[in-house]
Coordinates of C-alpha atoms in Angstrom, one line a residue:
Chain A
M18 CA -35.6 -32.9 2.0
K19 CA -32.4 -32.2 3.8
V20 CA -30.3 -33.1 0.8
K21 CA -32.4 -30.8 -1.4
G22 CA -31.9 -27.9 1.0
R23 CA -28.1 -28.2 1.0
N24 CA -28.0 -28.4 -2.8
I25 CA -29.9 -25.2 -3.0
E26 CA -27.5 -23.6 -0.5
E27 CA -24.6 -25.0 -2.6
R28 CA -25.9 -23.4 -5.8
F29 CA -26.9 -20.1 -4.1
F30 CA -23.4 -19.6 -2.7
K31 CA -21.7 -20.6 -5.9
I32 CA -23.7 -18.0 -7.8
L33 CA -22.8 -15.4 -5.2
M34 CA -19.1 -16.3 -5.5
I35 CA -19.2 -15.9 -9.3
I36 CA -20.9 -12.6 -9.0
S37 CA -18.2 -11.4 -6.5
A38 CA -15.5 -12.6 -8.8
L39 CA -17.1 -10.6 -11.6
I40 CA -17.3 -7.5 -9.4
V41 CA -13.6 -7.7 -8.4
V42 CA -12.3 -8.4 -11.9
G43 CA -14.8 -5.9 -13.3
S44 CA -13.7 -3.1 -11.0
F45 CA -10.2 -3.2 -12.5
F46 CA -11.5 -3.0 -16.0
L47 CA -14.0 -0.3 -15.0
I48 CA -11.3 1.8 -13.5
V49 CA -8.9 1.5 -16.5
G50 CA -11.7 1.8 -18.9
T51 CA -13.1 5.0 -17.4
I52 CA -9.7 6.6 -17.4
V53 CA -9.0 5.5 -21.1
V54 CA -12.4 6.8 -22.2
K55 CA -12.1 10.1 -20.4
G56 CA -8.4 10.6 -21.0
A57 CA -7.9 9.6 -24.6
P58 CA -9.8 12.5 -26.2
A59 CA -7.7 15.0 -24.3
M60 CA -4.4 13.3 -25.1
S61 CA -1.9 15.3 -27.2
W62 CA 1.7 15.4 -28.1
D63 CA 2.0 18.8 -26.3
L64 CA 1.0 17.1 -23.1
I65 CA 3.9 14.8 -23.0
T66 CA 6.5 16.9 -24.7
K67 CA 6.1 20.4 -23.2
V68 CA 6.4 21.9 -19.8
P69 CA 3.5 24.0 -18.5
S70 CA 3.4 27.6 -19.8
G71 CA 2.4 30.5 -17.5
G72 CA -1.2 30.1 -16.4
F73 CA -1.3 26.4 -17.1
F74 CA -3.7 25.8 -14.3
L75 CA -6.0 28.5 -15.6
G76 CA -6.4 26.8 -18.9
G77 CA -3.1 27.8 -20.4
E78 CA -0.9 26.0 -22.9
G79 CA 1.7 23.4 -22.2
G80 CA 2.0 19.8 -20.9
V81 CA 3.2 17.8 -18.0
L82 CA 6.7 16.8 -19.2
N83 CA 8.1 18.4 -16.0
A84 CA 6.0 16.1 -13.9
I85 CA 6.7 13.0 -16.0
I86 CA 10.5 13.6 -15.7
G87 CA 10.2 14.5 -12.1
S88 CA 8.4 11.3 -11.3
F89 CA 11.0 9.2 -13.1
Y90 CA 13.8 11.0 -11.3
I91 CA 12.2 10.4 -7.9
A92 CA 11.2 6.8 -8.6
A93 CA 14.5 5.9 -10.1
G94 CA 16.6 7.6 -7.5
S95 CA 14.6 6.1 -4.6
S96 CA 14.6 2.6 -6.1
L97 CA 18.4 2.8 -6.5
L98 CA 18.9 4.2 -3.0
A99 CA 16.5 1.6 -1.5
L100 CA 18.3 -1.2 -3.4
L101 CA 21.7 -0.1 -1.9
I102 CA 20.2 -0.4 1.6
S103 CA 17.9 -3.5 1.0
L104 CA 20.3 -5.8 -0.8
P105 CA 22.9 -6.0 2.1
V106 CA 20.1 -6.4 4.6
V107 CA 18.5 -9.3 2.6
I108 CA 21.9 -10.9 2.0
Y109 CA 22.8 -10.7 5.7
I110 CA 19.6 -12.2 7.1
N111 CA 19.7 -15.0 4.5
T112 CA 23.3 -16.1 4.2
Y113 CA 25.0 -14.8 7.4
L114 CA 22.3 -15.7 9.8
R115 CA 20.9 -19.1 10.7
K116 CA 17.5 -20.1 9.4
R117 CA 15.7 -19.4 12.7
S118 CA 17.8 -16.6 14.1
W119 CA 15.9 -14.1 16.2
L120 CA 17.5 -11.2 14.4
G121 CA 16.4 -12.5 11.0
N122 CA 12.8 -13.0 12.3
L123 CA 12.8 -9.6 14.0
T124 CA 14.0 -8.0 10.7
R125 CA 11.3 -9.7 8.7
M126 CA 8.6 -8.9 11.2
G127 CA 9.8 -5.3 11.4
Y128 CA 9.6 -4.8 7.7
D129 CA 6.3 -6.5 7.4
V130 CA 5.0 -3.9 9.9
L131 CA 6.8 -1.0 8.2
F132 CA 5.2 -2.1 4.9
G133 CA 1.8 -1.2 6.4
I134 CA 2.7 2.3 7.5
P135 CA 0.9 4.7 5.2
S136 CA 2.8 7.0 2.9
I137 CA 1.4 10.2 4.5
V138 CA 3.3 9.3 7.7
Y139 CA 6.5 8.9 5.8
G140 CA 5.8 12.2 4.0
A141 CA 5.1 14.0 7.3
F142 CA 8.2 12.5 8.9
G143 CA 10.3 13.2 5.9
F144 CA 9.3 16.8 5.9
T145 CA 10.0 17.1 9.6
L146 CA 13.4 15.6 9.1
M147 CA 14.1 18.0 6.2
M148 CA 13.2 21.0 8.3
Y149 CA 15.5 19.7 11.1
L150 CA 18.3 19.5 8.5
G151 CA 17.5 22.9 7.1
M152 CA 16.5 21.5 3.7
R153 CA 13.7 22.8 1.5
A154 CA 11.2 20.9 -0.7
S155 CA 13.4 19.4 -3.4
L156 CA 14.2 16.4 -5.6
L157 CA 16.5 15.1 -2.9
G158 CA 13.8 15.4 -0.2
G159 CA 11.3 13.6 -2.4
I160 CA 13.8 10.8 -3.1
I161 CA 14.5 10.4 0.6
A162 CA 10.8 10.2 1.5
V163 CA 10.0 7.7 -1.2
T164 CA 13.1 5.6 -0.3
L165 CA 11.7 5.2 3.2
L166 CA 8.4 4.1 1.6
V167 CA 9.8 1.5 -0.8
I168 CA 12.6 -0.1 1.4
P169 CA 10.0 -2.4 3.1
I170 CA 8.5 -3.4 -0.2
M171 CA 11.9 -4.2 -1.6
I172 CA 13.2 -6.1 1.4
R173 CA 10.1 -8.2 1.8
T174 CA 9.9 -9.1 -2.0
M175 CA 13.6 -10.0 -2.3
D176 CA 13.5 -12.0 0.9
E177 CA 10.5 -14.0 -0.3
V178 CA 12.4 -14.8 -3.5
I179 CA 15.7 -15.7 -1.8
R180 CA 13.9 -18.0 0.6
T181 CA 12.8 -20.2 -2.2
V182 CA 16.4 -21.0 -3.0
P183 CA 16.9 -24.7 -1.9
N184 CA 19.2 -25.4 1.0
E185 CA 21.3 -27.7 -1.2
L186 CA 22.6 -24.7 -3.2
Y187 CA 24.0 -23.2 0.0
E188 CA 25.5 -26.5 1.2
A189 CA 27.1 -27.1 -2.2
T190 CA 28.8 -23.7 -2.3
F191 CA 29.9 -23.9 1.3
S192 CA 31.3 -27.4 0.8
L193 CA 33.4 -26.1 -2.1
G194 CA 35.0 -23.8 0.5
A195 CA 33.2 -20.6 -0.4
T196 CA 32.9 -17.9 2.2
R197 CA 29.4 -16.6 3.1
L198 CA 30.0 -13.5 1.0
E199 CA 31.0 -15.6 -2.0
T200 CA 27.9 -17.8 -1.4
A201 CA 25.8 -14.7 -1.5
W202 CA 27.0 -13.9 -5.0
V203 CA 25.9 -17.4 -6.2
I204 CA 22.5 -17.0 -4.6
L205 CA 22.1 -13.5 -6.1
K206 CA 22.8 -14.8 -9.6
Q207 CA 20.2 -17.5 -9.0
V208 CA 17.5 -15.0 -8.0
A209 CA 18.4 -12.1 -10.3
P210 CA 14.9 -12.0 -12.0
G211 CA 13.3 -11.9 -8.6
I212 CA 15.4 -8.9 -7.7
M213 CA 14.4 -7.2 -10.8
T214 CA 10.8 -7.8 -9.9
A215 CA 11.4 -6.2 -6.5
I216 CA 13.0 -3.2 -8.1
L217 CA 10.1 -2.8 -10.5
L218 CA 7.5 -3.1 -7.7
A219 CA 9.4 -0.4 -5.8
F220 CA 9.7 1.8 -8.9
G221 CA 5.9 1.4 -9.6
R222 CA 5.1 2.3 -6.0
G223 CA 7.4 5.3 -6.2
I224 CA 6.1 6.7 -9.4
G225 CA 2.5 6.5 -8.3
D226 CA 2.6 7.8 -4.7
V227 CA 1.4 11.3 -3.8
A228 CA 1.2 11.6 0.0
S229 CA 5.0 11.0 0.5
V230 CA 6.1 13.6 -2.1
M231 CA 3.5 16.4 -1.7
F232 CA 5.5 18.2 1.1
T233 CA 9.0 16.8 0.5
A234 CA 9.4 17.3 -3.3
G235 CA 7.2 20.4 -3.7
F236 CA 6.1 21.4 -7.2
S237 CA 7.6 23.2 -10.1
D238 CA 6.9 24.1 -13.7
N239 CA 10.4 23.3 -14.7
I240 CA 12.4 20.1 -15.1
P241 CA 14.7 19.8 -12.1
T242 CA 18.4 20.4 -13.0
S243 CA 19.9 19.7 -9.5
M244 CA 19.1 17.8 -6.4
E245 CA 18.0 21.0 -4.6
D246 CA 15.3 22.0 -7.1
P247 CA 11.7 21.5 -6.2
T248 CA 10.3 18.8 -8.4
A249 CA 6.8 18.1 -9.8
T250 CA 5.5 14.6 -9.9
L251 CA 2.9 13.1 -12.2
P252 CA 0.4 12.0 -9.6
L253 CA 0.5 15.4 -7.9
A254 CA 0.1 17.1 -11.2
I255 CA -3.0 15.0 -11.8
F256 CA -4.3 16.0 -8.4
N257 CA -3.7 19.7 -8.9
Q258 CA -5.2 19.7 -12.4
L259 CA -8.3 17.9 -11.2
S260 CA -8.9 20.5 -8.5
S261 CA -9.1 23.2 -11.2
P262 CA -12.5 24.8 -11.9
Y263 CA -11.7 24.9 -15.7
E264 CA -13.0 22.0 -17.7
G265 CA -10.0 22.2 -20.1
V266 CA -7.5 21.7 -17.3
R267 CA -9.6 18.9 -15.8
A268 CA -9.5 17.2 -19.2
K269 CA -5.7 17.4 -19.1
A270 CA -5.9 15.7 -15.7
Y271 CA -7.7 12.8 -17.3
A272 CA -5.1 12.6 -20.0
S273 CA -2.3 12.7 -17.5
A274 CA -4.0 10.0 -15.5
L275 CA -4.0 7.9 -18.7
I276 CA -0.3 8.4 -19.1
L277 CA 0.3 7.3 -15.5
T278 CA -2.0 4.3 -16.0
I279 CA 0.0 3.2 -19.0
F280 CA 3.3 3.6 -17.1
V281 CA 2.1 1.5 -14.1
L282 CA 0.5 -1.2 -16.2
I283 CA 3.7 -1.6 -18.2
I284 CA 5.7 -1.8 -14.9
S285 CA 3.3 -4.3 -13.3
V286 CA 3.1 -6.6 -16.3
L287 CA 6.9 -6.5 -16.6
A288 CA 7.3 -7.4 -12.9
R289 CA 4.8 -10.3 -13.3
L290 CA 6.5 -11.7 -16.4
L291 CA 9.9 -11.6 -14.6
S292 CA 8.6 -13.3 -11.5
K293 CA 7.0 -16.0 -13.8
K294 CA 10.4 -16.5 -15.5
F295 CA 11.9 -16.9 -12.1
S296 CA 9.4 -19.6 -11.0
K297 CA 10.2 -21.5 -14.2
N298 CA 13.9 -21.7 -13.3
K299 CA 13.1 -23.1 -9.9
V300 CA 15.6 -25.8 -9.1
Chain B
M18 CA 44.6 -14.2 8.0
N19 CA 43.2 -15.2 4.6
I20 CA 42.1 -12.2 2.6
R21 CA 38.9 -14.0 1.6
I22 CA 37.9 -14.6 5.1
L23 CA 38.8 -11.0 6.0
K24 CA 36.6 -9.7 3.2
D25 CA 33.8 -12.0 4.4
K26 CA 34.1 -10.7 8.0
I27 CA 34.2 -7.0 7.0
A28 CA 31.2 -7.4 4.7
G29 CA 29.3 -9.3 7.4
R30 CA 29.9 -6.5 10.0
T31 CA 28.9 -3.8 7.6
M32 CA 25.7 -5.6 6.7
L33 CA 24.9 -6.3 10.3
V34 CA 25.2 -2.6 11.1
L35 CA 23.1 -1.7 8.1
T36 CA 20.4 -4.2 9.2
L37 CA 20.3 -2.9 12.7
V38 CA 20.2 0.8 11.6
S39 CA 17.4 0.1 9.1
I40 CA 15.4 -1.6 11.8
L41 CA 15.9 1.4 14.0
L42 CA 14.2 3.4 11.3
A43 CA 10.8 2.6 12.8
V44 CA 12.0 3.8 16.1
L45 CA 13.3 7.0 14.6
V46 CA 10.0 7.7 12.8
A47 CA 8.1 7.1 16.0
W48 CA 10.5 9.2 18.1
G49 CA 10.5 12.1 15.5
L50 CA 6.7 12.3 15.4
F51 CA 6.4 12.0 19.2
Y52 CA 9.1 14.7 19.7
R53 CA 7.3 17.1 17.5
S54 CA 3.9 16.4 19.0
L55 CA 5.2 17.1 22.5
P56 CA 4.3 20.8 22.5
L57 CA 0.7 19.9 21.9
L58 CA 0.7 17.1 24.4
E59 CA 2.2 19.3 27.1
N60 CA -0.6 21.9 26.7
Y61 CA -3.6 19.6 26.3
S62 CA -4.7 16.4 27.9
L63 CA -4.8 13.3 25.7
T64 CA -8.5 12.7 26.5
D65 CA -9.4 16.2 25.5
L66 CA -7.7 15.9 22.2
L67 CA -9.3 12.6 21.4
T68 CA -12.9 13.4 22.6
S69 CA -13.5 16.9 21.5
S70 CA -14.6 17.7 18.0
A71 CA -14.0 21.5 18.2
W72 CA -11.2 22.2 15.6
K73 CA -10.3 25.9 15.6
P74 CA -6.5 26.0 15.5
E75 CA -6.4 29.8 15.4
K76 CA -8.3 29.9 18.7
G77 CA -6.2 27.1 20.1
E78 CA -8.9 24.5 20.0
F79 CA -7.6 21.1 18.8
G80 CA -10.3 18.4 18.9
F81 CA -9.6 15.3 16.8
L82 CA -12.9 13.5 17.3
G83 CA -14.3 14.7 14.0
F84 CA -11.4 13.4 12.0
I85 CA -11.2 10.2 13.9
M86 CA -14.9 9.6 13.2
G87 CA -14.4 10.5 9.6
T88 CA -11.6 7.8 9.4
L89 CA -13.8 5.3 11.2
W90 CA -16.8 5.9 8.8
V91 CA -14.9 5.4 5.6
T92 CA -13.0 2.4 7.0
A93 CA -16.2 0.8 8.2
I94 CA -17.9 1.3 4.9
A95 CA -14.9 -0.1 3.0
I96 CA -14.6 -3.2 5.2
I97 CA -18.4 -3.9 5.1
L98 CA -18.3 -3.8 1.3
A99 CA -15.0 -5.5 0.7
L100 CA -15.0 -8.3 3.3
P101 CA -17.9 -10.4 2.1
L102 CA -16.9 -9.9 -1.6
C103 CA -13.3 -10.8 -1.0
L104 CA -14.1 -13.8 1.2
L105 CA -16.4 -15.2 -1.5
V106 CA -13.9 -14.6 -4.3
S107 CA -11.1 -16.2 -2.2
I108 CA -13.2 -19.2 -1.4
Y109 CA -14.1 -19.5 -5.1
L110 CA -10.5 -19.2 -6.2
S111 CA -9.2 -21.7 -3.6
E112 CA -12.0 -24.3 -3.7
Y113 CA -14.1 -24.0 -6.8
A114 CA -12.4 -22.3 -9.7
H115 CA -10.6 -24.3 -12.4
P116 CA -6.9 -23.7 -12.2
R117 CA -7.0 -22.1 -15.6
L118 CA -9.6 -19.6 -14.5
R119 CA -7.6 -19.0 -11.3
K120 CA -4.6 -18.1 -13.5
L121 CA -6.7 -15.6 -15.3
I122 CA -8.2 -13.9 -12.2
V123 CA -5.2 -13.7 -9.9
P124 CA -3.1 -11.6 -12.3
V125 CA -6.0 -9.1 -12.6
V126 CA -6.0 -8.8 -8.8
D127 CA -2.3 -8.2 -8.9
L128 CA -2.6 -5.5 -11.6
L129 CA -5.3 -3.9 -9.4
S130 CA -2.9 -3.7 -6.5
G131 CA -0.4 -1.9 -8.8
I132 CA -2.8 1.0 -9.5
P133 CA -1.7 4.1 -7.6
P134 CA -4.1 5.8 -5.2
V135 CA -4.4 9.0 -7.3
L136 CA -5.9 7.0 -10.1
F137 CA -8.5 5.5 -7.8
G138 CA -9.2 9.1 -6.8
V139 CA -9.6 10.2 -10.5
W140 CA -11.9 7.2 -11.1
G141 CA -13.9 8.0 -8.0
V142 CA -14.5 11.6 -9.2
L143 CA -15.4 10.4 -12.7
F144 CA -17.5 7.4 -11.8
I145 CA -18.5 7.0 -8.2
I146 CA -19.4 10.7 -7.5
P147 CA -21.9 11.1 -10.4
L148 CA -23.3 7.6 -9.5
I149 CA -24.0 8.6 -5.9
Q150 CA -25.1 12.1 -6.8
D151 CA -27.6 11.1 -9.6
H152 CA -28.7 7.6 -8.7
I153 CA -28.0 6.5 -5.2
A154 CA -28.4 9.6 -3.0
P155 CA -31.7 10.9 -4.5
S156 CA -33.6 7.9 -3.2
F157 CA -32.4 8.6 0.4
V158 CA -31.7 12.2 0.9
D159 CA -32.8 15.5 -0.7
N160 CA -29.5 16.9 -1.6
S161 CA -26.0 15.4 -1.9
A162 CA -23.1 16.6 -4.0
G163 CA -21.8 13.0 -4.2
Y164 CA -18.6 13.8 -2.3
S165 CA -19.3 11.8 0.8
V166 CA -18.0 9.1 3.2
L167 CA -19.9 6.6 1.0
A168 CA -17.8 7.6 -2.0
G169 CA -14.6 7.3 0.1
G170 CA -15.7 3.9 1.4
I171 CA -16.5 2.5 -2.0
V172 CA -13.1 3.6 -3.5
L173 CA -11.3 2.3 -0.4
A174 CA -13.1 -1.0 -0.6
I175 CA -11.8 -1.6 -4.2
M176 CA -8.3 -0.4 -3.1
I177 CA -8.2 -3.1 -0.4
F178 CA -9.5 -5.9 -2.6
P179 CA -6.1 -7.2 -3.7
L180 CA -4.6 -7.1 -0.2
L181 CA -7.6 -9.0 1.3
I182 CA -7.8 -11.6 -1.5
T183 CA -4.0 -12.3 -1.5
L184 CA -4.0 -12.7 2.3
F185 CA -7.1 -14.9 2.4
L186 CA -5.7 -17.2 -0.3
E187 CA -2.5 -17.4 1.6
V188 CA -4.4 -18.3 4.8
F189 CA -6.6 -20.8 3.0
S190 CA -3.5 -22.6 1.6
T191 CA -2.3 -23.3 5.1
V192 CA -5.4 -25.4 5.9
P193 CA -4.4 -29.1 5.4
R194 CA -5.8 -30.6 2.2
D195 CA -6.4 -33.9 3.9
M196 CA -8.9 -32.3 6.3
L197 CA -10.9 -30.9 3.4
N198 CA -10.8 -34.1 1.5
A199 CA -11.9 -36.1 4.6
S200 CA -15.0 -33.8 4.8
L201 CA -15.7 -34.2 1.1
S202 CA -15.3 -38.0 1.2
L203 CA -17.9 -38.2 4.1
G204 CA -20.4 -36.8 1.7
A205 CA -20.4 -33.1 2.6
T206 CA -21.0 -30.7 -0.3
P207 CA -18.1 -28.3 -1.2
W208 CA -19.9 -25.4 0.5
Q209 CA -20.5 -27.4 3.7
T210 CA -16.8 -28.3 3.7
V211 CA -16.0 -24.6 3.3
K212 CA -18.3 -23.6 6.1
K213 CA -17.5 -26.3 8.6
V214 CA -13.8 -27.0 7.9
L215 CA -12.0 -24.3 5.8
L216 CA -13.5 -21.2 7.5
K217 CA -13.2 -22.7 11.0
K218 CA -9.5 -23.7 10.5
A219 CA -8.7 -20.4 8.8
M220 CA -10.5 -18.1 11.3
P221 CA -7.5 -16.7 13.2
G222 CA -5.6 -15.9 9.9
M223 CA -8.7 -14.4 8.4
I224 CA -9.2 -12.1 11.4
A225 CA -5.5 -11.0 11.2
S226 CA -5.9 -10.4 7.4
T227 CA -9.0 -8.2 8.0
V228 CA -7.1 -6.2 10.7
L229 CA -4.3 -5.6 8.2
A230 CA -6.9 -4.4 5.6
I231 CA -8.4 -2.1 8.2
S232 CA -5.1 -0.5 8.9
R233 CA -4.4 -0.1 5.2
A234 CA -7.8 1.7 4.9
F235 CA -6.9 3.9 7.9
G236 CA -3.9 5.4 6.3
E237 CA -5.0 5.9 2.7
T238 CA -4.8 9.6 1.9
I239 CA -5.1 10.9 -1.5
A240 CA -7.9 8.9 -3.0
V241 CA -10.0 9.6 0.1
L242 CA -9.1 13.3 0.0
M243 CA -10.4 13.4 -3.6
V244 CA -13.8 11.9 -3.1
C245 CA -14.8 12.6 0.6
G246 CA -15.3 16.3 0.1
G247 CA -14.0 17.1 3.6
N248 CA -13.4 20.9 3.8
V249 CA -15.1 21.6 7.1
P250 CA -14.2 19.4 10.1
G251 CA -17.2 17.7 11.6
I252 CA -18.6 14.3 12.5
P253 CA -20.5 12.6 9.6
H254 CA -24.1 11.6 10.5
S255 CA -25.0 9.6 7.4
V256 CA -23.1 7.9 4.6
F257 CA -24.0 10.8 2.3
D258 CA -22.3 13.4 4.6
S259 CA -18.9 14.6 3.7
G260 CA -16.0 13.3 5.8
Y261 CA -12.7 14.6 6.9
P262 CA -10.4 11.6 7.9
L263 CA -7.1 12.0 9.7
P264 CA -4.8 11.5 6.8
V265 CA -6.7 14.1 4.8
L266 CA -6.3 16.6 7.7
I267 CA -2.5 16.2 7.4
A268 CA -2.4 16.3 3.6
N269 CA -4.6 19.4 3.4
N270 CA -2.9 21.6 6.0
F271 CA 0.7 20.4 6.5
G272 CA 3.5 22.6 5.4
E273 CA 1.5 25.8 5.1
T274 CA 0.2 26.9 8.4
F275 CA 3.2 27.2 10.7
S276 CA 2.3 30.7 11.7
V277 CA -0.5 29.4 13.9
P278 CA 1.0 28.3 17.2
L279 CA 0.9 24.5 17.8
Y280 CA -0.8 23.9 14.5
D281 CA 2.2 21.9 13.0
S282 CA 2.5 20.1 16.3
A283 CA -1.2 19.1 16.1
L284 CA -0.8 17.8 12.5
L285 CA 2.2 15.7 13.5
F286 CA 0.2 14.4 16.5
A287 CA -2.3 13.2 13.9
A288 CA 0.5 11.5 12.0
L289 CA 1.7 10.0 15.3
L290 CA -1.8 8.7 16.0
L291 CA -2.0 7.0 12.6
F292 CA 1.5 5.6 13.1
V293 CA 0.8 4.1 16.5
I294 CA -2.6 2.6 15.7
I295 CA -1.4 1.1 12.4
F296 CA 1.8 -0.1 14.0
I297 CA -0.1 -2.0 16.7
F298 CA -2.6 -3.4 14.3
N299 CA 0.1 -4.5 11.9
A300 CA 2.3 -6.0 14.5
V301 CA -0.5 -8.0 16.1
S302 CA -1.9 -9.4 12.9
R303 CA 1.6 -10.1 11.4
I304 CA 2.5 -12.1 14.5
I305 CA -0.8 -14.1 14.2
L306 CA -0.2 -14.7 10.5
A307 CA 3.4 -15.8 11.1
R308 CA 2.2 -18.3 13.7
V309 CA -0.5 -19.7 11.3
K310 CA 2.2 -20.2 8.6
R311 CA 4.7 -21.8 11.0
K312 CA 2.2 -24.4 12.1
I313 CA 2.2 -26.0 8.7
E314 CA 6.0 -25.8 8.3

């Protein structure tokens, strides 16, 4: 009797688990599917090749090219800036410091915590900082705020990858008389695909975030030509279009959402493929 | 001195400075937000700010309770929905699923984590709102526009799926295989092993993971803003009421209303509140998770 009971329990929970797995996997396809179904009919060349004309948000002509370019500028600029800051930090805590140094652990812990800070906080802080410096909402402001947001992602991802490098590689380079800096180059070559993954993850996060750029980058119907220009971003354009009372403008929001979905999916898949390649080369 | 060693030393010093400065970033953010909240904190007592729900900035009334309750409602709904689901999925992936199936499901979870918040918002508006308005709400309440804390909770739940599943799987992988095998070889069924060995050993890590997920839900802004329908501050009384969480308060009003005295200070106080709560939650749970991991190393 007891054996029977536990077999029923076993089967019951197994079915529950399969249902849960279906819900989780299904939710991804449901989200992408909904956006494709709603966005595809409103898709047009105009949307991705033109900037908004006057009265765009009242149902006027034009597209979201300004926002697409703006998002790329901000994501690329902040990924680059974040890389310039993250790479030295990661090299330092991995090659210059000992394995269990307190500074290394503090840095890792600190960035784990910063990773959890929501983008709205970085946005609000970034805007405050800009007001203090006398800056206005601009491309540069957006890049700075998004850089703050993606540094933790980059550092933690690169650190995880570098930590998989076997100790023997360090010992081999050191025993050949290399300095720590020269060793760092050897290590970096070894984990190059992993670093690309980190850059892509940061880029993907930067291109999709709204809360950090809504005050710092502003919005504009034009493609930015200098660092001081206010800059539209694709997610913010989607958000603005969706709040419109006009059905036609909302349809454009769905199509813009489809564009963003395609971008982030390409970036995510690339990042995954690269990290797979990396794990294949593991020594 | 050898030029190579000199280069090594200079690079080392530069990188050390950069590391220290970048760590100070957290301190700088906290200090900046605190400094700008000071005018509000000097004029009102902390207890008043946190326990009053009267929000009339133009009359000088700043009560955050409505927003705090809005945040708590959506977070609670999200966790109640996501926790059992993610727990079951993680147990399934770690103990039951064939490695090949695991290789199919985990990438989907990863892709889900790459979807930006605004797309969750769009999906919420297109799918969840009509679902609540036409099918769920009518059986409980007379009238609901669909924009509600329930909608926010559902969208948030899906947003934290990837985080919870990844963390749970990581925690489960720290439980020694020998222990699970011992239980199985004594005749326990897989589920009994999960219940009596896996979950018991993994409990501290699971609690820490859940706290991390809670803090993620706390700070989510744009998706919640799009589906919660919060325009009027107030405390929600049912899941079908609209909600106005803290991040939404900042997103809706920041940068525009600096003519009202103390308004910007109040909004930055809201940001400070989020920062402090999330910082503490994150720090505690990360320390617990690091301990759990170190044990097996």
